[in-house]
C-alpha positions as YAML, in Angstrom:
chain: A
units: angstrom
residues:
- id: 1
  name: UNK
  ca: [-10.60, 8.10, 17.90]
- id: 2
  name: UNK
  ca: [-9.04, 10.47, 15.61]
- id: 3
  name: UNK
  ca: [-8.45, 8.46, 12.16]
- id: 4
  name: UNK
  ca: [-5.30, 9.57, 10.08]
- id: 5
  name: UNK
  ca: [-4.33, 9.07, 6.70]
- id: 6
  name: UNK
  ca: [-0.88, 9.63, 5.39]
- id: 7
  name: UNK
  ca: [-0.06, 9.01, 1.81]
- id: 8
  name: UNK
  ca: [2.72, 10.46, -0.96]
- id: 9
  name: UNK
  ca: [5.00, 7.62, -0.10]
- id: 10
  name: UNK
  ca: [7.13, 6.29, -3.07]
- id: 11
  name: UNK
  ca: [10.56, 5.78, -4.48]
- id: 12
  name: UNK
  ca: [12.68, 8.79, -5.40]
- id: 13
  name: UNK
  ca: [15.90, 8.57, -6.42]
- id: 14
  name: UNK
  ca: [18.89, 10.45, -4.14]
- id: 15
  name: UNK
  ca: [18.24, 14.03, -4.52]
- id: 16
  name: UNK
  ca: [14.47, 13.96, -5.33]
- id: 17
  name: UNK
  ca: [11.77, 15.26, -3.33]
- id: 18
  name: UNK
  ca: [8.55, 13.93, -2.33]
- id: 19
  name: UNK
  ca: [4.88, 15.62, -0.70]
- id: 20
  name: UNK
  ca: [3.75, 13.49, 1.93]
- id: 21
  name: UNK
  ca: [-0.15, 14.29, 3.18]
- id: 22
  name: UNK
  ca: [-1.59, 13.71, 6.28]
- id: 23
  name: UNK
  ca: [-5.43, 13.94, 6.28]
- id: 24
  name: UNK
  ca: [-8.82, 13.70, 8.45]
- id: 25
  name: UNK
  ca: [-12.16, 13.91, 8.34]
- id: 26
  name: UNK
  ca: [-12.40, 14.85, 11.84]
- id: 27
  name: UNK
  ca: [-13.56, 18.50, 13.03]
- id: 28
  name: UNK
  ca: [-11.51, 18.29, 15.27]
- id: 29
  name: UNK
  ca: [-8.33, 18.16, 13.63]
- id: 30
  name: UNK
  ca: [-7.18, 22.07, 14.12]
- id: 31
  name: UNK
  ca: [-7.33, 21.10, 17.90]
- id: 32
  name: UNK
  ca: [-3.94, 19.20, 17.78]
- id: 33
  name: UNK
  ca: [-0.42, 19.51, 17.21]
- id: 34
  name: UNK
  ca: [1.22, 16.90, 14.54]
- id: 35
  name: UNK
  ca: [4.23, 15.14, 14.09]
- id: 36
  name: UNK
  ca: [5.33, 13.57, 11.51]
- id: 37
  name: UNK
  ca: [8.14, 10.35, 12.63]
- id: 38
  name: UNK
  ca: [9.76, 7.60, 10.67]
- id: 39
  name: UNK
  ca: [11.01, 4.15, 11.17]
- id: 40
  name: UNK
  ca: [13.26, 1.87, 9.45]
- id: 41
  name: UNK
  ca: [13.16, -2.08, 10.56]
- id: 42
  name: UNK
  ca: [15.33, -2.85, 13.98]
- id: 43
  name: UNK
  ca: [15.64, 0.84, 14.63]
- id: 44
  name: UNK
  ca: [13.36, 3.61, 16.91]
- id: 45
  name: UNK
  ca: [10.63, 5.91, 15.45]
- id: 46
  name: UNK
  ca: [12.79, 8.59, 14.94]
- id: 47
  name: UNK
  ca: [10.96, 12.49, 14.67]
- id: 48
  name: UNK
  ca: [10.85, 14.11, 11.95]
- id: 49
  name: UNK
  ca: [9.08, 17.16, 12.34]
- id: 50
  name: UNK
  ca: [6.45, 18.88, 14.14]
- id: 51
  name: UNK
  ca: [3.57, 21.36, 13.81]
- id: 52
  name: UNK
  ca: [1.83, 23.67, 16.76]
- id: 53
  name: UNK
  ca: [-2.03, 23.83, 16.00]
- id: 54
  name: UNK
  ca: [-2.15, 26.76, 13.70]
- id: 55
  name: UNK
  ca: [1.04, 26.17, 12.05]
- id: 56
  name: UNK
  ca: [3.14, 28.96, 13.11]
- id: 57
  name: UNK
  ca: [5.29, 27.11, 15.37]
- id: 58
  name: UNK
  ca: [7.85, 24.43, 13.57]
- id: 59
  name: UNK
  ca: [10.51, 22.13, 14.87]
- id: 60
  name: UNK
  ca: [12.36, 19.35, 13.27]
- id: 61
  name: UNK
  ca: [15.06, 17.28, 13.81]
- id: 62
  name: UNK
  ca: [18.91, 17.84, 12.55]
- id: 63
  name: UNK
  ca: [18.81, 15.45, 9.87]
- id: 64
  name: UNK
  ca: [16.23, 17.30, 7.61]
- id: 65
  name: UNK
  ca: [16.72, 20.85, 8.70]
- id: 66
  name: UNK
  ca: [16.81, 22.65, 5.54]
- id: 67
  name: UNK
  ca: [15.27, 19.89, 3.21]
- id: 68
  name: UNK
  ca: [11.68, 19.04, 4.70]
- id: 69
  name: UNK
  ca: [9.33, 21.56, 5.33]
- id: 70
  name: UNK
  ca: [6.29, 20.91, 7.59]
- id: 71
  name: UNK
  ca: [2.88, 22.93, 6.79]
- id: 72
  name: UNK
  ca: [-1.23, 22.51, 8.14]
- id: 73
  name: UNK
  ca: [-4.06, 23.74, 6.31]
- id: 74
  name: UNK
  ca: [-6.87, 23.21, 8.51]
- id: 75
  name: UNK
  ca: [-9.99, 23.93, 5.86]
- id: 76
  name: UNK
  ca: [-8.23, 21.02, 4.61]
- id: 77
  name: UNK
  ca: [-7.71, 19.17, 7.69]
- id: 78
  name: UNK
  ca: [-4.17, 18.12, 5.71]
- id: 79
  name: UNK
  ca: [-0.64, 18.42, 7.06]
- id: 80
  name: UNK
  ca: [1.92, 18.34, 4.55]
- id: 81
  name: UNK
  ca: [5.85, 17.25, 4.56]
- id: 82
  name: UNK
  ca: [7.86, 18.40, 1.74]
- id: 83
  name: UNK
  ca: [10.33, 16.71, 1.58]
- id: 84
  name: UNK
  ca: [13.60, 17.78, -0.65]
- id: 85
  name: UNK
  ca: [17.07, 16.87, -1.58]
- id: 86
  name: UNK
  ca: [16.26, 12.88, -0.08]
- id: 87
  name: UNK
  ca: [19.14, 10.78, 0.68]
- id: 88
  name: UNK
  ca: [19.01, 6.54, 1.27]
- id: 89
  name: UNK
  ca: [19.24, 7.23, 4.69]
- id: 90
  name: UNK
  ca: [15.79, 9.28, 4.82]
- id: 91
  name: UNK
  ca: [14.20, 5.44, 3.66]
- id: 92
  name: UNK
  ca: [11.76, 4.39, 6.07]
- id: 93
  name: UNK
  ca: [8.29, 4.30, 6.97]
- id: 94
  name: UNK
  ca: [6.78, 8.30, 7.46]
- id: 95
  name: UNK
  ca: [3.95, 7.93, 10.46]
- id: 96
  name: UNK
  ca: [1.85, 11.44, 11.26]
- id: 97
  name: UNK
  ca: [0.15, 12.07, 14.77]
- id: 98
  name: UNK
  ca: [-1.11, 13.93, 16.71]
- id: 99
  name: UNK
  ca: [-0.99, 15.28, 20.00]
- id: 100
  name: UNK
  ca: [-3.66, 17.44, 22.05]
- id: 101
  name: UNK
  ca: [-0.50, 20.00, 23.68]
- id: 102
  name: UNK
  ca: [2.37, 21.85, 21.90]
- id: 103
  name: UNK
  ca: [5.73, 20.16, 23.45]
- id: 104
  name: UNK
  ca: [7.71, 22.86, 21.51]
- id: 105
  name: UNK
  ca: [11.25, 20.82, 20.94]
- id: 106
  name: UNK
  ca: [9.85, 17.89, 22.69]
- id: 107
  name: UNK
  ca: [6.97, 17.64, 20.12]
- id: 108
  name: UNK
  ca: [10.12, 15.30, 18.45]
- id: 109
  name: UNK
  ca: [9.68, 12.26, 20.82]
- id: 110
  name: UNK
  ca: [7.05, 10.26, 20.01]
- id: 111
  name: UNK
  ca: [5.77, 9.10, 23.28]
- id: 112
  name: UNK
  ca: [3.61, 11.86, 23.89]
- id: 113
  name: UNK
  ca: [1.23, 11.19, 21.25]
- id: 114
  name: UNK
  ca: [-1.92, 9.61, 20.94]
- id: 115
  name: UNK
  ca: [-3.07, 8.89, 17.47]
- id: 116
  name: UNK
  ca: [-1.19, 7.28, 14.42]
- id: 117
  name: UNK
  ca: [-1.55, 6.77, 11.00]
- id: 118
  name: UNK
  ca: [-0.55, 3.52, 8.93]
- id: 119
  name: UNK
  ca: [2.36, 5.12, 7.41]
- id: 120
  name: UNK
  ca: [3.35, 5.20, 4.15]
- id: 121
  name: UNK
  ca: [6.82, 4.20, 2.64]
- id: 122
  name: UNK
  ca: [9.43, 6.26, 1.24]
- id: 123
  name: UNK
  ca: [12.43, 4.52, -0.59]
- id: 124
  name: UNK
  ca: [15.44, 7.24, -2.10]
- id: 125
  name: UNK
  ca: [17.50, 4.65, -3.83]
- id: 126
  name: UNK
  ca: [19.36, 4.73, -7.60]
...
């Protein structure tokens, strides 16, 4: 079972930035597509961004396009989510997850992901 650890969350003011990391010690990391998701209590888990095996393809939800950037460094077994111009509505627990295939636009659907991290809290408030 692939173990994922998210980090980098915290409290920021509107307009601020955070960089989330999703790391693993597994040598098979480069064989997986990675997705970032977020969830607020009482709401569905929302797909935020996804990136394919080599990092050459990525997708974003409309709500974060132009503000968030996903990237990966397979040598470090880590995927990043750079979050800029944060808004209060970005407040959520953010999770990363792995998928064995690249689904393109469907990579934002959480149902296909098998391995999930524990989540990291992002709070955007004045």
